[in-house]
Amino acid sequence: MKNYFLKLSAEKSGQVIHKEIYGHFSEHLGRCIYGGIYVGEDSDIPNINGYRKDIVDALKEINIPVLRWPGGCFADEYHWKNGIGPKESRVKMVNTNWGGVTEDNSFGTHEFMNLCELLGCEPYIAGNLGSGTVRELSEWIEYMTFSGISPMADLRRKNGRENPWKLKYLGIGNESWGCGGSMSPEYYSDLYKHYQTFCKNFDGNSLYKVACGPNADDFNWTRVLMSRINRYNANAISLHYYTVPTGDWNRKGSATEFDEAEYYSTIQKTMYMKELLEKHTEIMDSLDPDNNIGLIVDEWGTWYDVEPGTNPGFLYQQNTMRDAVVAAVNLNLFNNNCRRVVMANIAQTVNVLQSVLLTEGNKTVKTPTFYVFKMFKNHQEGMLLESELENTDITEENITIPQVSASASEKDGIITLTLSNASLSDGATLTVDAGRCVEAISGRILSGSMNTFNSFDEPDNIFDTEFNDFKKMSNVINLTLPALSIVSLEIKVK
Ligand code: AHR
């Protein structure tokens, strides 16, 4: 077993881990919204105003800070006026991106904004730039956020909502380089500036505007966009990167049936996020040296072949201990890069891609990824502590990955330290220098074999339990991470 040394800097970094890094994304795709989050008030499934009670409770348990909606690719075909007013008269549409199913628009603006109020999270609206109009987007903002007398505010009132909602996060276009319009960065930048001009701040509501950023390693997109926008017309740009184990979109691999080589290749592919964050940050630093524009990873996670027998357009996949490691590695990366990374949204909340929750009828399953979000939630709004971890590279199946990932933050005299050990065979011992006298420690652990998952018949195969394999001596903690495990520690310091 290898021993590694981890030094936590007592000097605070001055960087806050924005709670929004623990954000989620829910699209009108497969069973994410319908059946996953929303079942309607008349459903036999216990619900609050149509929202599944089990899902609301579970999302509150992980302190969901922000929810992105209505897409994804769906966003650039979404016309918000079809999703307001009496449900029986809402216009139906075809969901061309996701299975060609009929979208009845029974979940629209009111249902989404009220859900965010119920969850106590920020709404993040993805506006339609691809097939919408400037006026349509501008009117949506007016509808949601204006309190006075105006056509849109009056319409909102007519539809039963007197007071405006608060809306901070507004994306303008989704994947405009692809499903959002196949645009060049030059063309998109101009269009973005045009659209955003008409997205107004009403009644003290202050929009935080997000421009569509690059697809994975399209560094040219970042360079062009960043050279054409500025702090007065954009608050952040987005980045999308999915972890595909094989790297082949035609044969992505199974969510549950994979060998050790495919496991290590998944971790290696997910580690590419580190390089992406560093390189996009470098470009952003050169064009925005004062760090005014944030980076939002508003789609990330694993993408496998769909579960056998399910609709290929619904992107339904199971979630194993491998996904838990992916989640831990990425969240540690986002924490450590929080100077630029101001938000991240895992794709997608329920029943789609790397979900934290799965549903079937009235049953719900919390995935291993859910437990990672639960174990990491104390990082939200903590002060990042620089955590210097020496090189932990290991080579398995001819693939080299870092064995251990870590991040640390401090809030109210408590250090939260989160760790993952990606090795399938070897434990790791860690000597942690906390930089201050350690008074007390408590810990949680998530572990299991690489393809362990929770199913509807066996929902408790894997969940977090107490971790106490540590010893403290003054400033130093010695601990052992078992092979394939994720650990979170709460360290009381003085
Ligand atoms: O999350 C699924 C899809 O992935 C989204 O709709 C799109 O933005 C991305 O390509």
Short mmCIF file of C-alpha atoms in Angstrom, two decimals, residues 64-480:
data_model
loop_
_atom_site.label_atom_id
_atom_site.label_comp_id
_atom_site.label_asym_id
_atom_site.label_seq_id
_atom_site.Cartn_x
_atom_site.Cartn_y
_atom_site.Cartn_z
CA ILE A 64 -29.52 21.28 -4.32
CA PRO A 65 -28.37 24.86 -4.94
CA VAL A 66 -29.37 25.44 -8.57
CA LEU A 67 -31.38 23.65 -11.25
CA ARG A 68 -30.90 24.20 -14.99
CA TRP A 69 -33.93 23.83 -17.31
CA PRO A 70 -35.53 23.20 -19.89
CA GLY A 71 -32.53 21.81 -21.81
CA GLY A 72 -30.08 20.93 -23.32
CA CYS A 73 -30.89 20.63 -26.98
CA PHE A 74 -34.58 20.89 -26.05
CA ALA A 75 -34.06 24.50 -24.92
CA ASP A 76 -33.38 25.74 -28.45
CA GLU A 77 -36.73 24.37 -29.65
CA TYR A 78 -38.69 25.43 -26.58
CA HIS A 79 -41.25 28.19 -26.93
CA TRP A 80 -42.17 29.20 -23.42
CA LYS A 81 -45.61 30.58 -24.24
CA ASN A 82 -46.71 27.02 -25.07
CA GLY A 83 -46.07 26.07 -21.44
CA ILE A 84 -48.25 28.59 -19.59
CA GLY A 85 -51.99 28.92 -18.92
CA PRO A 86 -54.60 26.19 -18.46
CA LYS A 87 -52.94 22.82 -19.05
CA GLU A 88 -55.73 21.52 -21.27
CA SER A 89 -55.16 24.30 -23.76
CA ARG A 90 -51.37 24.18 -23.84
CA VAL A 91 -49.95 23.58 -27.29
CA LYS A 92 -48.40 20.17 -27.83
CA MET A 93 -45.13 19.78 -29.69
CA VAL A 94 -42.80 17.07 -30.90
CA ASN A 95 -39.59 16.59 -28.95
CA THR A 96 -37.40 16.15 -32.01
CA ASN A 97 -34.16 15.69 -30.11
CA TRP A 98 -35.30 13.04 -27.67
CA GLY A 99 -37.27 10.16 -29.11
CA GLY A 100 -39.72 12.17 -31.19
CA VAL A 101 -42.29 11.93 -28.39
CA THR A 102 -45.15 14.35 -27.88
CA GLU A 103 -44.44 17.06 -25.34
CA ASP A 104 -47.71 18.27 -23.83
CA ASN A 105 -46.10 21.25 -22.10
CA SER A 106 -47.84 20.43 -18.82
CA PHE A 107 -44.58 21.29 -17.08
CA GLY A 108 -43.78 24.88 -17.98
CA THR A 109 -42.50 28.12 -16.50
CA HIS A 110 -44.80 28.17 -13.45
CA GLU A 111 -44.14 24.52 -12.67
CA PHE A 112 -40.37 25.02 -12.95
CA MET A 113 -40.10 28.27 -11.04
CA ASN A 114 -42.40 27.00 -8.28
CA LEU A 115 -40.34 23.80 -8.04
CA CYS A 116 -37.20 25.87 -7.46
CA GLU A 117 -39.01 27.81 -4.73
CA LEU A 118 -40.07 24.53 -3.13
CA LEU A 119 -36.51 23.17 -3.29
CA GLY A 120 -35.03 26.46 -2.11
CA CYS A 121 -32.67 26.52 -5.09
CA GLU A 122 -31.79 29.05 -7.77
CA PRO A 123 -33.47 28.56 -11.16
CA TYR A 124 -31.15 28.56 -14.17
CA ILE A 125 -33.12 29.11 -17.36
CA ALA A 126 -31.62 28.11 -20.71
CA GLY A 127 -33.08 30.54 -23.24
CA ASN A 128 -33.87 29.69 -26.85
CA LEU A 129 -31.45 31.43 -29.18
CA GLY A 130 -31.42 28.70 -31.84
CA SER A 131 -35.01 28.85 -33.04
CA GLY A 132 -36.54 31.56 -30.88
CA THR A 133 -36.55 35.31 -31.29
CA VAL A 134 -35.05 38.20 -29.37
CA ARG A 135 -38.56 39.34 -28.51
CA GLU A 136 -39.60 35.90 -27.24
CA LEU A 137 -36.66 35.73 -24.84
CA SER A 138 -37.05 39.32 -23.73
CA GLU A 139 -40.74 38.73 -23.01
CA TRP A 140 -39.97 35.59 -21.01
CA ILE A 141 -37.77 37.64 -18.69
CA GLU A 142 -40.49 40.26 -18.37
CA TYR A 143 -43.08 37.53 -17.66
CA MET A 144 -41.00 36.00 -14.89
CA THR A 145 -39.48 39.03 -13.22
CA PHE A 146 -41.49 42.24 -13.73
CA SER A 147 -43.86 43.32 -10.95
CA GLY A 148 -45.50 46.34 -12.62
CA ILE A 149 -48.16 46.69 -15.26
CA SER A 150 -47.09 45.29 -18.63
CA PRO A 151 -48.44 42.79 -21.14
CA MET A 152 -46.24 39.97 -19.86
CA ALA A 153 -46.60 40.72 -16.14
CA ASP A 154 -50.37 40.96 -16.63
CA LEU A 155 -50.35 37.62 -18.41
CA ARG A 156 -48.45 36.06 -15.50
CA ARG A 157 -51.02 37.41 -13.09
CA LYS A 158 -53.83 36.10 -15.26
CA ASN A 159 -52.15 32.68 -15.01
CA GLY A 160 -52.28 32.79 -11.24
CA ARG A 161 -48.96 34.24 -10.12
CA GLU A 162 -49.21 37.73 -8.65
CA ASN A 163 -45.61 38.33 -7.61
CA PRO A 164 -42.69 37.90 -9.96
CA TRP A 165 -40.12 35.22 -9.29
CA LYS A 166 -36.45 35.96 -8.81
CA LEU A 167 -34.33 34.78 -11.70
CA LYS A 168 -30.58 35.09 -11.55
CA TYR A 169 -29.07 32.61 -13.98
CA LEU A 170 -29.92 32.97 -17.65
CA GLY A 171 -28.17 30.95 -20.37
CA ILE A 172 -28.54 32.32 -23.89
CA GLY A 173 -28.39 29.38 -26.29
CA ASN A 174 -27.28 25.81 -25.59
CA GLU A 175 -24.53 24.09 -27.55
CA SER A 176 -24.88 26.74 -30.24
CA TRP A 177 -21.94 25.04 -31.97
CA GLY A 178 -24.12 21.90 -32.38
CA CYS A 179 -27.79 21.15 -31.70
CA GLY A 180 -28.35 24.81 -30.81
CA GLY A 181 -27.72 26.05 -34.36
CA SER A 182 -24.38 24.74 -35.74
CA MET A 183 -22.92 28.23 -35.45
CA SER A 184 -19.38 29.50 -35.71
CA PRO A 185 -18.05 31.23 -32.59
CA GLU A 186 -17.90 34.54 -34.49
CA TYR A 187 -21.56 34.35 -35.53
CA TYR A 188 -22.70 33.14 -32.11
CA SER A 189 -20.85 35.89 -30.26
CA ASP A 190 -22.62 38.57 -32.26
CA LEU A 191 -25.98 36.89 -31.84
CA TYR A 192 -25.38 36.44 -28.12
CA LYS A 193 -24.68 40.15 -27.70
CA HIS A 194 -27.80 41.01 -29.67
CA TYR A 195 -30.06 38.74 -27.56
CA GLN A 196 -28.60 39.70 -24.20
CA THR A 197 -29.16 43.40 -24.87
CA PHE A 198 -32.89 42.85 -24.59
CA CYS A 199 -32.76 40.73 -21.43
CA LYS A 200 -33.50 43.42 -18.86
CA ASN A 201 -33.15 43.71 -15.12
CA PHE A 202 -36.59 44.48 -13.72
CA ASP A 203 -37.38 45.54 -10.17
CA GLY A 204 -33.95 44.91 -8.70
CA ASN A 205 -33.74 41.45 -10.29
CA SER A 206 -30.21 41.12 -11.54
CA LEU A 207 -29.59 38.63 -14.34
CA TYR A 208 -26.36 36.66 -14.42
CA LYS A 209 -25.93 36.06 -18.13
CA VAL A 210 -24.25 32.92 -19.42
CA ALA A 211 -22.95 32.73 -22.98
CA CYS A 212 -22.66 29.37 -24.69
CA GLY A 213 -19.06 28.28 -24.33
CA PRO A 214 -17.03 25.47 -25.90
CA ASN A 215 -17.64 21.83 -26.61
CA ALA A 216 -14.94 20.05 -24.59
CA ASP A 217 -11.57 20.96 -26.13
CA ASP A 218 -12.72 23.53 -28.67
CA PHE A 219 -10.23 26.11 -27.44
CA ASN A 220 -10.77 28.28 -30.49
CA TRP A 221 -14.43 28.76 -29.45
CA THR A 222 -13.31 30.01 -26.04
CA ARG A 223 -10.71 32.33 -27.55
CA VAL A 224 -13.11 33.89 -30.07
CA LEU A 225 -16.00 34.20 -27.63
CA MET A 226 -13.84 35.65 -24.86
CA SER A 227 -12.34 38.20 -27.21
CA ARG A 228 -15.80 39.42 -28.25
CA ILE A 229 -17.70 39.54 -24.97
CA ASN A 230 -16.93 41.51 -21.83
CA ARG A 231 -17.97 41.87 -18.20
CA TYR A 232 -20.76 44.28 -19.17
CA ASN A 233 -22.58 41.85 -21.42
CA ALA A 234 -21.67 38.42 -19.98
CA ASN A 235 -21.10 37.06 -16.50
CA ALA A 236 -19.97 33.57 -17.48
CA ILE A 237 -19.44 31.14 -20.32
CA SER A 238 -20.39 27.48 -20.28
CA LEU A 239 -18.40 24.30 -20.96
CA HIS A 240 -19.78 20.84 -21.77
CA TYR A 241 -17.80 17.65 -21.38
CA TYR A 242 -19.16 14.13 -21.02
CA THR A 243 -17.21 11.06 -19.90
CA VAL A 244 -17.61 8.29 -22.50
CA PRO A 245 -15.64 5.19 -21.38
CA THR A 246 -14.68 3.97 -24.85
CA GLY A 247 -14.38 7.43 -26.39
CA ASP A 248 -16.60 6.05 -29.19
CA TRP A 249 -20.08 7.61 -29.38
CA ASN A 250 -21.35 4.65 -31.40
CA ARG A 251 -20.35 2.13 -28.71
CA LYS A 252 -20.07 3.97 -25.47
CA GLY A 253 -20.12 0.91 -23.20
CA SER A 254 -22.56 -0.49 -20.66
CA ALA A 255 -23.35 1.28 -17.40
CA THR A 256 -23.08 -1.92 -15.35
CA GLU A 257 -21.23 -4.53 -17.38
CA PHE A 258 -17.65 -3.50 -17.88
CA ASP A 259 -14.23 -4.92 -17.17
CA GLU A 260 -11.28 -3.42 -15.32
CA ALA A 261 -9.78 -1.98 -18.51
CA GLU A 262 -13.03 -0.12 -19.24
CA TYR A 263 -13.21 1.04 -15.62
CA TYR A 264 -9.71 2.57 -15.80
CA SER A 265 -10.38 4.06 -19.20
CA THR A 266 -13.50 5.76 -17.75
CA ILE A 267 -11.44 7.33 -14.97
CA GLN A 268 -8.80 8.40 -17.47
CA LYS A 269 -11.46 9.97 -19.70
CA THR A 270 -13.00 11.81 -16.77
CA MET A 271 -9.58 13.13 -15.73
CA TYR A 272 -9.53 14.98 -19.04
CA MET A 273 -11.76 17.50 -17.26
CA LYS A 274 -8.63 18.66 -15.38
CA GLU A 275 -6.83 19.54 -18.60
CA LEU A 276 -9.96 21.19 -20.00
CA LEU A 277 -10.41 23.38 -16.93
CA GLU A 278 -6.75 24.36 -16.93
CA LYS A 279 -6.56 25.17 -20.64
CA HIS A 280 -9.85 27.06 -20.86
CA THR A 281 -8.89 28.94 -17.69
CA GLU A 282 -5.55 29.87 -19.24
CA ILE A 283 -7.31 31.36 -22.27
CA MET A 284 -9.83 33.14 -20.06
CA ASP A 285 -7.02 34.49 -17.86
CA SER A 286 -5.27 35.94 -20.88
CA LEU A 287 -8.40 37.72 -22.13
CA ASP A 288 -10.02 38.49 -18.78
CA PRO A 289 -7.11 38.93 -16.36
CA ASP A 290 -9.32 40.33 -13.61
CA ASN A 291 -11.37 37.16 -13.49
CA ASN A 292 -14.68 38.88 -14.14
CA ILE A 293 -16.18 36.15 -16.28
CA GLY A 294 -16.88 32.77 -14.73
CA LEU A 295 -16.76 29.29 -16.21
CA ILE A 296 -19.87 27.15 -15.78
CA VAL A 297 -19.64 23.44 -16.51
CA ASP A 298 -23.36 23.18 -17.05
CA GLU A 299 -23.31 19.65 -18.47
CA TRP A 300 -20.97 16.95 -17.19
CA GLY A 301 -21.09 13.29 -16.20
CA THR A 302 -20.95 9.81 -17.67
CA TRP A 303 -22.72 8.87 -20.89
CA TYR A 304 -23.15 5.12 -21.56
CA ASP A 305 -25.25 3.00 -23.91
CA VAL A 306 -28.86 3.07 -22.70
CA GLU A 307 -30.13 0.19 -20.54
CA PRO A 308 -31.16 -2.73 -22.79
CA GLY A 309 -34.79 -2.55 -23.85
CA THR A 310 -35.20 1.16 -23.09
CA ASN A 311 -35.91 3.92 -25.61
CA PRO A 312 -32.54 4.96 -27.14
CA GLY A 313 -33.76 8.56 -27.15
CA PHE A 314 -34.38 8.57 -23.39
CA LEU A 315 -30.75 8.14 -22.28
CA TYR A 316 -31.67 6.02 -19.26
CA GLN A 317 -28.64 4.41 -17.61
CA GLN A 318 -27.80 2.72 -14.31
CA ASN A 319 -25.18 4.15 -11.99
CA THR A 320 -22.46 2.22 -10.16
CA MET A 321 -19.54 2.75 -7.85
CA ARG A 322 -17.61 3.73 -11.00
CA ASP A 323 -19.95 6.71 -11.39
CA ALA A 324 -19.36 7.61 -7.76
CA VAL A 325 -15.61 7.85 -8.45
CA VAL A 326 -16.30 9.95 -11.55
CA ALA A 327 -18.48 12.29 -9.47
CA ALA A 328 -15.90 12.58 -6.68
CA VAL A 329 -13.02 13.25 -9.09
CA ASN A 330 -14.98 15.95 -10.94
CA LEU A 331 -16.32 17.66 -7.82
CA ASN A 332 -12.80 17.75 -6.37
CA LEU A 333 -11.58 19.28 -9.64
CA PHE A 334 -14.34 21.90 -9.65
CA ASN A 335 -13.60 22.79 -6.02
CA ASN A 336 -9.90 23.17 -6.71
CA ASN A 337 -10.62 25.35 -9.75
CA CYS A 338 -13.27 27.51 -8.09
CA ARG A 339 -11.48 30.73 -8.93
CA ARG A 340 -12.97 30.38 -12.44
CA VAL A 341 -15.50 27.59 -12.01
CA VAL A 342 -18.53 29.28 -10.53
CA MET A 343 -21.11 26.58 -11.24
CA ALA A 344 -21.42 23.00 -12.47
CA ASN A 345 -24.56 21.02 -13.32
CA ILE A 346 -24.45 17.25 -13.46
CA ALA A 347 -26.46 15.73 -16.30
CA GLN A 348 -29.14 14.93 -15.39
CA THR A 349 -31.06 14.96 -12.10
CA VAL A 350 -33.43 11.99 -12.50
CA ASN A 351 -33.55 9.02 -14.93
CA VAL A 352 -31.21 10.52 -17.53
CA LEU A 353 -27.43 9.94 -17.90
CA GLN A 354 -25.52 10.20 -14.59
CA SER A 355 -28.56 10.74 -12.39
CA VAL A 356 -28.54 11.13 -8.67
CA LEU A 357 -32.00 9.51 -8.55
CA LEU A 358 -33.86 6.88 -10.54
CA THR A 359 -37.61 6.22 -10.52
CA GLU A 360 -39.86 3.39 -11.61
CA GLY A 361 -43.56 3.84 -10.86
CA ASN A 362 -43.72 4.84 -7.23
CA LYS A 363 -40.24 3.49 -6.41
CA THR A 364 -37.12 5.62 -6.12
CA VAL A 365 -33.47 4.69 -5.99
CA LYS A 366 -30.64 6.85 -4.70
CA THR A 367 -27.61 6.19 -6.89
CA PRO A 368 -23.99 6.02 -5.71
CA THR A 369 -23.61 9.48 -7.30
CA PHE A 370 -26.33 10.76 -4.94
CA TYR A 371 -24.25 9.67 -1.95
CA VAL A 372 -21.20 11.52 -3.28
CA PHE A 373 -23.23 14.74 -3.49
CA LYS A 374 -24.41 14.08 0.06
CA MET A 375 -20.87 13.48 1.35
CA PHE A 376 -19.48 16.56 -0.41
CA LYS A 377 -22.27 19.02 0.39
CA ASN A 378 -20.45 20.74 3.25
CA HIS A 379 -18.04 22.23 0.72
CA GLN A 380 -20.84 24.54 -0.41
CA GLU A 381 -19.77 28.14 0.30
CA GLY A 382 -16.64 26.95 2.13
CA MET A 383 -13.31 28.73 1.70
CA LEU A 384 -11.07 26.62 -0.54
CA LEU A 385 -7.91 25.40 1.19
CA GLU A 386 -5.02 24.73 -1.13
CA SER A 387 -4.36 21.00 -0.84
CA GLU A 388 -1.01 19.95 -2.18
CA LEU A 389 -1.10 16.27 -3.03
CA GLU A 390 2.08 14.69 -4.37
CA ASN A 391 1.93 12.74 -7.63
CA THR A 392 -0.22 9.65 -7.05
CA ASP A 393 -0.11 8.20 -10.58
CA ILE A 394 -0.68 4.48 -10.99
CA THR A 395 -0.70 2.38 -14.16
CA GLU A 396 -3.28 -0.38 -14.53
CA GLU A 397 -4.31 -2.12 -17.76
CA ASN A 398 -1.73 0.14 -19.51
CA ILE A 399 -3.70 3.19 -18.40
CA THR A 400 -2.20 5.80 -16.12
CA ILE A 401 -4.47 7.70 -13.74
CA PRO A 402 -3.99 9.50 -10.44
CA GLN A 403 -4.87 7.06 -7.66
CA VAL A 404 -6.06 9.69 -5.19
CA SER A 405 -8.04 12.88 -5.68
CA ALA A 406 -8.65 15.44 -2.95
CA SER A 407 -10.08 18.85 -2.14
CA ALA A 408 -10.51 20.78 1.09
CA SER A 409 -12.46 23.76 2.32
CA GLU A 410 -13.11 25.51 5.59
CA LYS A 411 -16.30 26.93 7.06
CA ASP A 412 -17.04 27.89 10.66
CA GLY A 413 -13.90 26.26 12.08
CA ILE A 414 -14.55 22.96 10.30
CA ILE A 415 -12.40 21.67 7.47
CA THR A 416 -14.17 19.45 4.96
CA LEU A 417 -11.75 17.11 3.21
CA THR A 418 -13.02 14.88 0.41
CA LEU A 419 -10.95 12.08 -1.08
CA SER A 420 -11.28 9.30 -3.59
CA ASN A 421 -9.13 6.26 -4.23
CA ALA A 422 -9.64 5.08 -7.82
CA SER A 423 -7.50 1.94 -7.56
CA LEU A 424 -9.48 -1.29 -7.78
CA SER A 425 -6.84 -3.31 -5.97
CA ASP A 426 -4.78 -1.11 -3.66
CA GLY A 427 -5.59 0.88 -0.60
CA ALA A 428 -3.69 4.09 0.10
CA THR A 429 -2.50 5.57 3.33
CA LEU A 430 -2.48 9.32 3.69
CA THR A 431 -0.61 11.57 6.04
CA VAL A 432 -2.56 14.81 6.19
CA ASP A 433 -1.01 17.95 7.63
CA ALA A 434 -4.04 20.06 8.57
CA GLY A 435 -1.85 23.08 9.32
CA ARG A 436 -3.69 23.62 12.60
CA CYS A 437 -4.34 21.68 15.75
CA VAL A 438 -7.00 19.07 15.06
CA GLU A 439 -9.62 18.81 17.79
CA ALA A 440 -12.07 16.26 16.45
CA ILE A 441 -12.78 14.31 13.27
CA SER A 442 -15.78 12.51 11.89
CA GLY A 443 -15.97 10.71 8.56
CA ARG A 444 -18.19 8.99 6.01
CA ILE A 445 -17.19 6.40 3.40
CA LEU A 446 -18.71 5.03 0.21
CA SER A 447 -17.21 1.80 -1.10
CA GLY A 448 -18.13 -1.33 -3.02
CA SER A 449 -17.03 -3.30 -6.05
CA MET A 450 -16.75 -1.34 -9.27
CA ASN A 451 -20.11 -2.36 -10.68
CA THR A 452 -22.21 -2.30 -7.52
CA PHE A 453 -25.43 -0.40 -8.04
CA ASN A 454 -28.75 0.20 -6.34
CA SER A 455 -31.75 -1.31 -8.12
CA PHE A 456 -35.47 -1.05 -7.49
CA ASP A 457 -35.39 -4.55 -5.95
CA GLU A 458 -32.21 -3.89 -3.97
CA PRO A 459 -32.12 -0.13 -3.33
CA ASP A 460 -29.62 -0.34 -0.47
CA ASN A 461 -26.72 -2.23 -1.99
CA ILE A 462 -24.57 0.83 -1.55
CA PHE A 463 -24.79 3.93 0.64
CA ASP A 464 -22.43 5.99 2.80
CA THR A 465 -21.46 4.68 6.23
CA GLU A 466 -19.33 5.88 9.12
CA PHE A 467 -15.59 6.03 8.49
CA ASN A 468 -13.18 5.84 11.39
CA ASP A 469 -9.94 4.48 10.00
CA PHE A 470 -7.96 7.54 11.06
CA LYS A 471 -5.67 8.68 13.88
CA LYS A 472 -4.87 12.23 14.85
CA MET A 473 -1.79 13.68 16.49
CA SER A 474 -1.68 17.44 16.93
CA ASN A 475 -1.78 18.83 13.34
CA VAL A 476 -1.49 15.50 11.61
CA ILE A 477 -4.07 12.90 10.59
CA ASN A 478 -3.13 9.44 9.36
CA LEU A 479 -5.81 7.61 7.48
CA THR A 480 -6.30 4.64 5.21
#
